[in-house]
Short mmCIF file of C-alpha atoms in Angstrom, two decimals:
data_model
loop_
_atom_site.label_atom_id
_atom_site.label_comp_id
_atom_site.label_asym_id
_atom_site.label_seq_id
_atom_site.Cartn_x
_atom_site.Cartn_y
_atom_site.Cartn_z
CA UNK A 1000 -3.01 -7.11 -16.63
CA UNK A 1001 -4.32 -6.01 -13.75
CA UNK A 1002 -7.79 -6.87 -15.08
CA UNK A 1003 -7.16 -10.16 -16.29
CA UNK A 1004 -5.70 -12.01 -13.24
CA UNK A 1005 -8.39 -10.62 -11.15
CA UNK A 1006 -11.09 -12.41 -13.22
CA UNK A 1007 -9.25 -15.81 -12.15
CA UNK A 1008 -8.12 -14.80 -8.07
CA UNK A 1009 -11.75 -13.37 -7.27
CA UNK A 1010 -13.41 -16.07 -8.71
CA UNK A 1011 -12.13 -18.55 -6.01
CA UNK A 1012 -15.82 -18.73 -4.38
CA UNK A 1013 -17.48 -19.93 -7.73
CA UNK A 1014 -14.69 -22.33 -8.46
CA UNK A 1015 -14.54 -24.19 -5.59
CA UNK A 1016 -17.60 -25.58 -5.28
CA UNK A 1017 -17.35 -26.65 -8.74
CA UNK A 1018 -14.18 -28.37 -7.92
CA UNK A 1019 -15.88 -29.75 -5.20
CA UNK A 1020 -17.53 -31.67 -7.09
CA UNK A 1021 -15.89 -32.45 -9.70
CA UNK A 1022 -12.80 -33.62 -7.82
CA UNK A 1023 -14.92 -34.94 -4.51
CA UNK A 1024 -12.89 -33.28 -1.65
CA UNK A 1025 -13.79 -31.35 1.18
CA UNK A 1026 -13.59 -27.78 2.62
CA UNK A 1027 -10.30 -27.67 3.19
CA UNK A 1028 -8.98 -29.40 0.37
CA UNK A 1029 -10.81 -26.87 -1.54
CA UNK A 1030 -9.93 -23.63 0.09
CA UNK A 1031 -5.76 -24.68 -0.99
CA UNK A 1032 -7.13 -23.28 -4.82
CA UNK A 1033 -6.89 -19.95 -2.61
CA UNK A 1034 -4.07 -20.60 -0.41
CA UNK A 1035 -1.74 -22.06 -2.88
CA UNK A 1036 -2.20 -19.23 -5.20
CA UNK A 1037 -1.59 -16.26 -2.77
CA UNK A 1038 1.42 -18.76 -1.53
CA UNK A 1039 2.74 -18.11 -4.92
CA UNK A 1040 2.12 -14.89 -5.37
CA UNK A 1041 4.32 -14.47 -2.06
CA UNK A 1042 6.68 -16.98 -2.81
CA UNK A 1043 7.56 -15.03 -5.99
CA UNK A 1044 7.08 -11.17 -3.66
CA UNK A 1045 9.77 -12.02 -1.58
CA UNK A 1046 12.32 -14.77 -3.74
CA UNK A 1047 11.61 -12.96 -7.27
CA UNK A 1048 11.00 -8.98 -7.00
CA UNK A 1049 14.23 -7.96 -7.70
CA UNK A 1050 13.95 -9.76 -11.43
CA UNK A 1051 12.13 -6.38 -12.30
CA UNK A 1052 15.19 -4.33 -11.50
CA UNK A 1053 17.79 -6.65 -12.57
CA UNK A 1054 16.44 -7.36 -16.04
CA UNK A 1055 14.30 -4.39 -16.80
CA UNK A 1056 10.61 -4.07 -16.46
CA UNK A 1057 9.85 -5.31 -19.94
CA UNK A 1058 11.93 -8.39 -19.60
CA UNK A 1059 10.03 -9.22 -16.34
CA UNK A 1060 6.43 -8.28 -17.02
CA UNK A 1061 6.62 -10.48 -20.59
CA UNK A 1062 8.51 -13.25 -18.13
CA UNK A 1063 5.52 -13.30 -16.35
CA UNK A 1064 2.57 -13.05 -18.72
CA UNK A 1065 4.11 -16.16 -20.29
CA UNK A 1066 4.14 -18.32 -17.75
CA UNK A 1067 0.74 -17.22 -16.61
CA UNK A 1068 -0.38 -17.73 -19.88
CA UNK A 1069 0.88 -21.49 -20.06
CA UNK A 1070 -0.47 -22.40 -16.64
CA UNK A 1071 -4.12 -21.77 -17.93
CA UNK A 1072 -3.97 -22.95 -20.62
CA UNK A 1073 -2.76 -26.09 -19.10
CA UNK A 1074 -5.64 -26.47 -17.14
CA UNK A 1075 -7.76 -27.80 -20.52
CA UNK A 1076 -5.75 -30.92 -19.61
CA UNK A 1077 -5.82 -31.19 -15.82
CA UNK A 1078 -7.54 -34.03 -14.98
CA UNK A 1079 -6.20 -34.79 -11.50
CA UNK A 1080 -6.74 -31.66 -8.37
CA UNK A 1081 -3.45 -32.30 -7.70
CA UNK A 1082 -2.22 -31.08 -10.95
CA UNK A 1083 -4.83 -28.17 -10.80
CA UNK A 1084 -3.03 -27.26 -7.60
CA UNK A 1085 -0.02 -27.06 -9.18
CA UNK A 1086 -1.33 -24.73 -11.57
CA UNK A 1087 -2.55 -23.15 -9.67
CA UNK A 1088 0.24 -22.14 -7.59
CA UNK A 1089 2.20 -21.55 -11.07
CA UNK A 1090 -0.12 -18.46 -11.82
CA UNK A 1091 0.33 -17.29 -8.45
CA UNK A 1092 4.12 -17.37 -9.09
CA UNK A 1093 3.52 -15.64 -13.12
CA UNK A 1094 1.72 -13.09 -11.10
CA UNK A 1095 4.03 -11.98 -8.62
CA UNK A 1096 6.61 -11.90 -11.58
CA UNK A 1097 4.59 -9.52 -13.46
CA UNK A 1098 2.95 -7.77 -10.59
CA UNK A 1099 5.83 -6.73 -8.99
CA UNK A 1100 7.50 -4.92 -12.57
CA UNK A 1101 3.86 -3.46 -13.49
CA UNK A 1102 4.18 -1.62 -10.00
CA UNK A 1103 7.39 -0.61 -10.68
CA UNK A 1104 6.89 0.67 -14.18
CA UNK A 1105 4.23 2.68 -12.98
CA UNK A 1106 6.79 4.79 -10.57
CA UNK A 1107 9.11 4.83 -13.62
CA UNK A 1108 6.64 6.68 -15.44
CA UNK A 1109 5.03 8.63 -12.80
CA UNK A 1110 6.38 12.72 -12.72
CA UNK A 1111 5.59 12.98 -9.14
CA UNK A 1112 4.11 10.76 -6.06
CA UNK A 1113 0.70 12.44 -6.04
CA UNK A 1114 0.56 11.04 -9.79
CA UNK A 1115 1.98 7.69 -8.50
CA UNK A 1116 -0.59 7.78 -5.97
CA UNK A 1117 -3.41 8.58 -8.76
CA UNK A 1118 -2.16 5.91 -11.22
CA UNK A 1119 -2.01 3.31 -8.74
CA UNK A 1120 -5.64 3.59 -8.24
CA UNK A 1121 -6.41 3.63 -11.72
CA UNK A 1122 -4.25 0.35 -12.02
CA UNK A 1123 -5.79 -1.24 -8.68
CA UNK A 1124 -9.57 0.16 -10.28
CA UNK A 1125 -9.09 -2.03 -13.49
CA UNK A 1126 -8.29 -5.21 -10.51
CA UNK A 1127 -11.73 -4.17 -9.37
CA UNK A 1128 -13.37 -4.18 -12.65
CA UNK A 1129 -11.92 -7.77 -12.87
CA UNK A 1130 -13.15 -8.60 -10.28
CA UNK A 1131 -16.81 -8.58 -10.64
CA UNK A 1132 -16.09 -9.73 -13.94
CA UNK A 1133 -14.42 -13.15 -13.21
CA UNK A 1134 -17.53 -14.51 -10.71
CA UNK A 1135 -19.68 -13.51 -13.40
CA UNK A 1136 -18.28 -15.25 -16.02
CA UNK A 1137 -17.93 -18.65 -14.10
CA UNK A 1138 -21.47 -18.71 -12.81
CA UNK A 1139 -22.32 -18.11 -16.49
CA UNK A 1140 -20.21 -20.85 -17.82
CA UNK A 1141 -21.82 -23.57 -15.31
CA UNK A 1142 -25.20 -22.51 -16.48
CA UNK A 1143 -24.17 -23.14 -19.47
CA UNK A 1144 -22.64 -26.61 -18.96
CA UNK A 1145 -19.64 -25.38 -19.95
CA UNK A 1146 -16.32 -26.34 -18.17
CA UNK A 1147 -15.42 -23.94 -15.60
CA UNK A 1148 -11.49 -24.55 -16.83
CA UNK A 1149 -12.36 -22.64 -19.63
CA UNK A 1150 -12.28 -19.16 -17.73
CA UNK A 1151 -8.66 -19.93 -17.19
CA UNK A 1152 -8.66 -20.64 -20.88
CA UNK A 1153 -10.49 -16.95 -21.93
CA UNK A 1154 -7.80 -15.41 -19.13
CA UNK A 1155 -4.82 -17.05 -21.21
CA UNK A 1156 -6.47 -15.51 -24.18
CA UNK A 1157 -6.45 -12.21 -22.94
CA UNK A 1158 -2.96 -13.15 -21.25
CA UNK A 1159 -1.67 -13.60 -25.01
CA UNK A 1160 -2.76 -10.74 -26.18
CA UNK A 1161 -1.07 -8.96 -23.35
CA UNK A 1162 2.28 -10.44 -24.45
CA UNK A 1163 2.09 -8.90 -27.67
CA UNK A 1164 1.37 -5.42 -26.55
CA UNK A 1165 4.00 -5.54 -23.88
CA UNK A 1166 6.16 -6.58 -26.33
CA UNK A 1167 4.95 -3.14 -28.68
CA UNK A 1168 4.63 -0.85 -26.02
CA UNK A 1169 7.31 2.00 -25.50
CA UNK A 1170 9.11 1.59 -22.26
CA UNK A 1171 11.73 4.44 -20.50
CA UNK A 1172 13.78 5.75 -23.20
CA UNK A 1173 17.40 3.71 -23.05
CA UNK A 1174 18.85 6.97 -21.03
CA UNK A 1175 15.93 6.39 -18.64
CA UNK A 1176 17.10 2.74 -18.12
CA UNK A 1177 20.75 3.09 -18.48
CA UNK A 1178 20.05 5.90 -15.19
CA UNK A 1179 18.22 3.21 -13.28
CA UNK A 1180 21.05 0.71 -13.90
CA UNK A 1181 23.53 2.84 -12.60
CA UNK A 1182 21.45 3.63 -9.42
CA UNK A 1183 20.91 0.12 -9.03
CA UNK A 1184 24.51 -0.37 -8.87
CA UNK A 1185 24.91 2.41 -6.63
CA UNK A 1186 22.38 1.13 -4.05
CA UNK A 1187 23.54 -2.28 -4.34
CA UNK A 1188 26.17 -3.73 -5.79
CA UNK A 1189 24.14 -6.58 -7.61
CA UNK A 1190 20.17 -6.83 -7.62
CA UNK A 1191 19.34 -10.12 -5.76
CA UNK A 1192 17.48 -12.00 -3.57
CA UNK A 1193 19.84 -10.58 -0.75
CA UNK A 1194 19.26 -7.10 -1.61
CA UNK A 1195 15.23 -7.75 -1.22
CA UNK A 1196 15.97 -9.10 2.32
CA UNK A 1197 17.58 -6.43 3.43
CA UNK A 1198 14.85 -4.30 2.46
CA UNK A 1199 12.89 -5.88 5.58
CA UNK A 1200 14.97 -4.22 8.00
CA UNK A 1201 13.99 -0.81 6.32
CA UNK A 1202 10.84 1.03 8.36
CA UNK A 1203 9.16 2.17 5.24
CA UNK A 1204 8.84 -1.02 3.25
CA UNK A 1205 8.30 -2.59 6.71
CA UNK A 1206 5.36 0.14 7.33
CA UNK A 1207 3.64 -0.01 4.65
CA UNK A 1208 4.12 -3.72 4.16
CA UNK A 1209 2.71 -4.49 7.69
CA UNK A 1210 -0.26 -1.84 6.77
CA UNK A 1211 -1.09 -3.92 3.86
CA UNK A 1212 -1.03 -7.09 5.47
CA UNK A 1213 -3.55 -6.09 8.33
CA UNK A 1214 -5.50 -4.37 5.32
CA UNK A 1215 -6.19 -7.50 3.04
CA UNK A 1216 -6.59 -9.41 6.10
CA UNK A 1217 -9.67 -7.59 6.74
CA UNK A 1218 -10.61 -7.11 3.16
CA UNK A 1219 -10.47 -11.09 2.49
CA UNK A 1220 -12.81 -11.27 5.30
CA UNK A 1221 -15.72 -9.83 3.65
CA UNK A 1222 -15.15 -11.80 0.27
CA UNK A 1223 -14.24 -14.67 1.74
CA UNK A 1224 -16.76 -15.23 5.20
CA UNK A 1225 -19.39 -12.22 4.26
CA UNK A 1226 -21.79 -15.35 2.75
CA UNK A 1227 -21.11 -17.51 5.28
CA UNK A 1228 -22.03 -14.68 7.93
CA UNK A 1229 -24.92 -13.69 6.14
CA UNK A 1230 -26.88 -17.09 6.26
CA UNK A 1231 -29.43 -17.44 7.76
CA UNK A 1232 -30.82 -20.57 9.60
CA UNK A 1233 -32.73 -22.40 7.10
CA UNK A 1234 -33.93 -25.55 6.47
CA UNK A 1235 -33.75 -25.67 2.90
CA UNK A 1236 -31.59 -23.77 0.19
CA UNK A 1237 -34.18 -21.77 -0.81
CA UNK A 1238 -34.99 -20.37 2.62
CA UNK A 1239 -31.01 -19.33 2.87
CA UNK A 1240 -31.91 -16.02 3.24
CA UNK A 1241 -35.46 -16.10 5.15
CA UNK A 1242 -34.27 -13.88 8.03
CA UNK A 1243 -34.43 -10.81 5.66
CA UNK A 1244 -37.39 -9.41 5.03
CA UNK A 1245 -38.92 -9.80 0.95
CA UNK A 1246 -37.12 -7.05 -1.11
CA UNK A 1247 -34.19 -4.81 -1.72
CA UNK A 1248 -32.53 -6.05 1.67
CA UNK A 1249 -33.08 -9.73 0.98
CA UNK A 1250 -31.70 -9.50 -2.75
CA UNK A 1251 -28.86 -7.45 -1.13
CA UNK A 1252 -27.77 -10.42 1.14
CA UNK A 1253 -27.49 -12.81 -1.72
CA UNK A 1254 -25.59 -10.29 -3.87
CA UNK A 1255 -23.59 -8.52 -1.25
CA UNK A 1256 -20.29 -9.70 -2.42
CA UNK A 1257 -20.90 -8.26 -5.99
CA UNK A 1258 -21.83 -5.38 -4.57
CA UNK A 1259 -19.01 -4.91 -2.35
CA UNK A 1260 -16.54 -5.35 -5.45
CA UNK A 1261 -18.68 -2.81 -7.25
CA UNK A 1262 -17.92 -0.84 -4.93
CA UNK A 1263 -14.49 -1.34 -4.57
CA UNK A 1264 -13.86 -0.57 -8.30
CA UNK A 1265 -15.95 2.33 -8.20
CA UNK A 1266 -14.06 3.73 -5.32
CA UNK A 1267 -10.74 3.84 -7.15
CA UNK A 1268 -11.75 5.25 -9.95
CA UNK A 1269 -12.71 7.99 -8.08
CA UNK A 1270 -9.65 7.55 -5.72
CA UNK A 1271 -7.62 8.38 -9.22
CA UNK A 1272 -9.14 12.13 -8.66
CA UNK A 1273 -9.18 12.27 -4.85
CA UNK A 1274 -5.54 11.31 -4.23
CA UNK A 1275 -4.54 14.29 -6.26
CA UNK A 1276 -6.62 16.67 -4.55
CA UNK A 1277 -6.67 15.68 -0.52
CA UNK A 1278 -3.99 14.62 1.77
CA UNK A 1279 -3.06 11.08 1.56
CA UNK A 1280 -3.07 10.43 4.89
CA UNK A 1281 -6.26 12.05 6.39
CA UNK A 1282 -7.97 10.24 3.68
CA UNK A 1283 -6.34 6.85 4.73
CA UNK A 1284 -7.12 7.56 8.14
CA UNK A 1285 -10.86 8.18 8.07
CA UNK A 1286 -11.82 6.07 5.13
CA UNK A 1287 -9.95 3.28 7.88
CA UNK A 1288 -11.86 4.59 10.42
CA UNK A 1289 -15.33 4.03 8.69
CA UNK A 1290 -14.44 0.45 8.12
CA UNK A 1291 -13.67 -0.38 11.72
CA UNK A 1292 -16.90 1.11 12.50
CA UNK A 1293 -18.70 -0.98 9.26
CA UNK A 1294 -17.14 -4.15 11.19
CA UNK A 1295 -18.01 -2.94 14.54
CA UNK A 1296 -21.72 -2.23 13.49
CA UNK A 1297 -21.76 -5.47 11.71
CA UNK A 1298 -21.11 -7.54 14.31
CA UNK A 1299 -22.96 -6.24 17.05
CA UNK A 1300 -25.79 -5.31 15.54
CA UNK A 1301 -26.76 -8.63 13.83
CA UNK A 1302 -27.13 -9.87 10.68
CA UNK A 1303 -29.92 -7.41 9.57
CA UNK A 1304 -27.27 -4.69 9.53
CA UNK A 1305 -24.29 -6.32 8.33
CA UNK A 1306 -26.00 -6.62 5.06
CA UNK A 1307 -25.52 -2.93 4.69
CA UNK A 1308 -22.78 -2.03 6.49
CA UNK A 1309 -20.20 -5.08 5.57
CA UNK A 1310 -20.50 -4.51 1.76
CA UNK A 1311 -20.68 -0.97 2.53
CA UNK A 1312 -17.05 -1.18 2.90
CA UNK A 1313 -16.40 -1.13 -0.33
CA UNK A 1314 -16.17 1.84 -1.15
CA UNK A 1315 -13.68 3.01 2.00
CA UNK A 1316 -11.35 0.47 1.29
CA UNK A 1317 -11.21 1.50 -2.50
CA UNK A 1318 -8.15 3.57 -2.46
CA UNK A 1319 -6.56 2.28 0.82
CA UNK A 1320 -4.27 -0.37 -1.20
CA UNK A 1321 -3.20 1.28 -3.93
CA UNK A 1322 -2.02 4.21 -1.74
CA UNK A 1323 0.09 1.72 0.70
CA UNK A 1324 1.97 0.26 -2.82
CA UNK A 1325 2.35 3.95 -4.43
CA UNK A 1326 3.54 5.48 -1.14
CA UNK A 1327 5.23 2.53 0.03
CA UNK A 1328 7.32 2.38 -3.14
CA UNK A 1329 7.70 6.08 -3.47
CA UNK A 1330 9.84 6.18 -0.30
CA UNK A 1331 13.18 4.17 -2.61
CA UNK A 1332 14.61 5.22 -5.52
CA UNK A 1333 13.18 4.12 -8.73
CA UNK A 1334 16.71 1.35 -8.83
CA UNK A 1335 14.84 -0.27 -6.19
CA UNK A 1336 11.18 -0.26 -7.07
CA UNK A 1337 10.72 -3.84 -7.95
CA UNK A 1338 12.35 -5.46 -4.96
CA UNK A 1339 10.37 -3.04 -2.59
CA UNK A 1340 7.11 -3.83 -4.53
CA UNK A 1341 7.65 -7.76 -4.38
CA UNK A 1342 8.14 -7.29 -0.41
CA UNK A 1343 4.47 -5.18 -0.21
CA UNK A 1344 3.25 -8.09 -2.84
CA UNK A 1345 4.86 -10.69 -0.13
CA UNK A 1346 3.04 -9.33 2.75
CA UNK A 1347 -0.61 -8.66 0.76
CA UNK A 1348 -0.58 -12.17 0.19
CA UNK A 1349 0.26 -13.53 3.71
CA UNK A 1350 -2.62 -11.30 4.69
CA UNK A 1351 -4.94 -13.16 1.83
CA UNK A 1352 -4.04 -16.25 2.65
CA UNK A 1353 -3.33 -15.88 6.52
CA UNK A 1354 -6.36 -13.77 7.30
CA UNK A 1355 -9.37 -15.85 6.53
CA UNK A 1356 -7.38 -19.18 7.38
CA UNK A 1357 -7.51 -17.78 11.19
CA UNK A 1358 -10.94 -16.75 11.03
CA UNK A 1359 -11.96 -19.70 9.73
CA UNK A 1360 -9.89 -21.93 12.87
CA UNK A 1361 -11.82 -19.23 15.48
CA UNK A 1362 -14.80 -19.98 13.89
CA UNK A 1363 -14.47 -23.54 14.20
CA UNK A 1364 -13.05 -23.50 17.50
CA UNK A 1365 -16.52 -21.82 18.37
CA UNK A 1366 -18.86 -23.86 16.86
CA UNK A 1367 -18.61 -23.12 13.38
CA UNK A 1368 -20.01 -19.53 14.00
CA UNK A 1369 -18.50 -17.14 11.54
CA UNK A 1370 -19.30 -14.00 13.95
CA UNK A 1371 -16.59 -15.63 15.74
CA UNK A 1372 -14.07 -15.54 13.04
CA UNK A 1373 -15.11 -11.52 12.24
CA UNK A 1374 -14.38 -10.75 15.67
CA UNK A 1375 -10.75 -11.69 14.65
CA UNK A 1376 -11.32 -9.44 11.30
CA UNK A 1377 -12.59 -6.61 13.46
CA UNK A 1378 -9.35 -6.82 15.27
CA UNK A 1379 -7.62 -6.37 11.74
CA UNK A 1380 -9.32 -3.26 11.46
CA UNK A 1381 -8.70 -1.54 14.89
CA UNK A 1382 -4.65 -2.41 14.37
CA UNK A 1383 -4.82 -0.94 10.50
CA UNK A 1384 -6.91 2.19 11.83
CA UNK A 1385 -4.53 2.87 14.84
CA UNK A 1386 -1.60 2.42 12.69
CA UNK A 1387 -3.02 5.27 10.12
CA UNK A 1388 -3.67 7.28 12.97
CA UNK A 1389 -0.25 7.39 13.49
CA UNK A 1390 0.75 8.05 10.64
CA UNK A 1391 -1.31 11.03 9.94
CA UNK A 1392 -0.45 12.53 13.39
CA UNK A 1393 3.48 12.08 13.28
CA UNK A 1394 4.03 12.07 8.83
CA UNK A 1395 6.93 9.70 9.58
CA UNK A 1396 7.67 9.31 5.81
CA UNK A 1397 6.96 12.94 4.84
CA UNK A 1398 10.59 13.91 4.78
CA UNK A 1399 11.85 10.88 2.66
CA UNK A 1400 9.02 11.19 0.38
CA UNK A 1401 10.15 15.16 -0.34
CA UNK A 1402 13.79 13.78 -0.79
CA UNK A 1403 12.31 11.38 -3.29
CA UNK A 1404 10.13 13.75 -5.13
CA UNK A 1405 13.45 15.96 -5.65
CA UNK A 1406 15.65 13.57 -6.77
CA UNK A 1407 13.50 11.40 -8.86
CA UNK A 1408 11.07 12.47 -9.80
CA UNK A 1409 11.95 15.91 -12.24
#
């Protein structure tokens, strides 16, 4: 799943310059097939998370995949942008549907919060995978004259499939459930959207929630503004990249974005090993450390070390993520996983959507400049490291995770 709508939300950069074309409408215009989806992904965080612990995981996830499913496949007869915007934020709704119980099922089956932890990554790995897959597959399909629609179409494909195998697949035996639905009831009298707000006045969900928002703020950046950074000067297409010199470093500019996502996925594949084996939180805090000092190094020191050091990051932002969601969610009971994941899935998006929208209005405000923007991203990175720091020095959520590892997990 994870996979699957990461081949359509990572290929935003390919798309919208086809839809620029094809639909005639500027910048802005264009960047709402990003906005509007992470506005429905947070839309359906916040309003929708508790669906997951009301009607069961299954229930949810297939809830979900179907509607995602229908929204792409809808787009083989969108003719108008403003009917590929509403599809657009219909997927980003499906997905916070399904997001939200996938992250929950995977505490249901975890024995313990180091495997959480582990899983998570292996989860969040597969987004990566998707990831490099999606851009891919569009820039294949325009050189092939083929409709760029039809990735939406292949995702749907994939999204069926996914429907029948959640359908098969063996979910918590019914004493399993029936011991969540009395917890639910014990924590709350009803699973609603009520009982998700008051899980913003809790310090954990709030934590890690505020953690992931200043983290895919500053993640976005390097997806979103790396290319625009990384131009050069040029007076013609081809001389985009002239201010690198002829080789590895010039091929790395115009691929840096793939490279970071490789990067990324590799990273939590290995993070599935790591998180077992080190302490969460010394891990967070100097894998947060080297990207403040990637950023630092990146702006100051120009272009011609940016190209290293920006995609660089990568691989230390790899397991940072999936550790806020497992650890994050590990601090409730396993009654409240859903509606604690759709707040996390709330703030990630505001941080996807809000993050490069203000770099992009500092940029402008400066002349168009993107260092100007990354100086905001940098900024990102200083709060998230400084918050980590914390963390690891003062273990605020070491005692409730012990409480949570005795009673839940057995």
């Amino acid at each position: 799943m994870f996979m699957m709508f990461a081949m359509t939300s990572d290929s935003v950069g390919e798309i919208i310059k086809e839809v620029k074309r094809e639909f005639d409408v500027n910048n802005t215009q264009a960047s709402l097939m990003h906005t509007l989806f992470m506005v429905g992904i947070a839309f359906s965080g916040l309003f929708l998370g508790f669906l997951a612990d009301k009607f069961g995981r299954k229930n949810a996830i297939i809830l979900g995949l179907s509607l995602f499913a229908v929204s792409c496949y809808l787009f083989l007869v969108g003719t108008s942008f403003s009917f590929i915007l509403g599809l657009i934020t219909l997927s980003g709704i499906a997905v916070g549907i399904f997001k939200t119980a996938a992250l929950a099922l995977i505490g249901d089956i975890s024995t313990s919060t180091k495997q959480h932890t582990g899983t998570m990554n292996g989860a969040e790995a597969f987004f990566g995978v998707g990831a490099i897959i999606g851009p891919l597959l569009v820039a294949w399909l325009v050189r092939e004259g083929v409709d760029w629609k039809w990735l939406y179409v292949i995702a749907g494909g994939l999204c069926t499939l996914l429907i029948i195998m959640a359908y098969k697949v063996e979910y918590p035996d019914f004493k399993q459930e029936k011991k969540l639905k009395q917890e639910s009831e014990q924590q709350s009298s009803k699973s609603n959207f009520t009982s998700s707000l008051r899980l913003l006045k809790n310090r954990y969900a709030m934590g890690f929630s505020l953690g992931a928002f200043l983290y895919v703020a500053a993640e976005s950046a390097i997806y979103v503004w790396m290319p625009s950074y990384l131009v050069c000067d040029a007076t013609s297409l081809s001389d985009t990249f002239s201010c690198y010199s002829s080789g590895p470093e010039q091929t790395l500019a115009m691929y840096a974005v793939a490279v970071f996502f490789s990067l990324r996925a590799i990273g939590r594949f290995v993070g599935i090993w790591m998180m077992q084996r080190f302490n969460w939180s010394l891990v967070l805090v100097l894998f947060s450390f080297a990207i403040m000092i990637c950023f630092v190094g990146g702006l100051f020191g120009g272009k011609q070390l940016a190209v290293y050091l920006f995609p660089l990051t990568g691989i230390f932002m790899s397991v940072i993520y999936p550790t806020f969601n497992s650890k994050g969610i590990s601090c409730f009971v396993k009654a409240e996983h859903g509606a604690v994941a759709g707040i996390i899935l709330f703030f990630t998006a505001a941080g996807a959507a809000a993050g490069p929208l203000i770099m992009g209005v500092v940029s402008d405000a400066y002349g168009g400049d993107a260092k100007y923007g990354f100086i905001v991203a940098t900024a990102f990175t200083f709060l998230l490291f400084i918050g980590l720091l914390y963390n690891y020095l003062f273990n605020p959520t070491e005692k409730r995770l012990a409480e949570i590892e005795k009673s839940e997990y057995r």
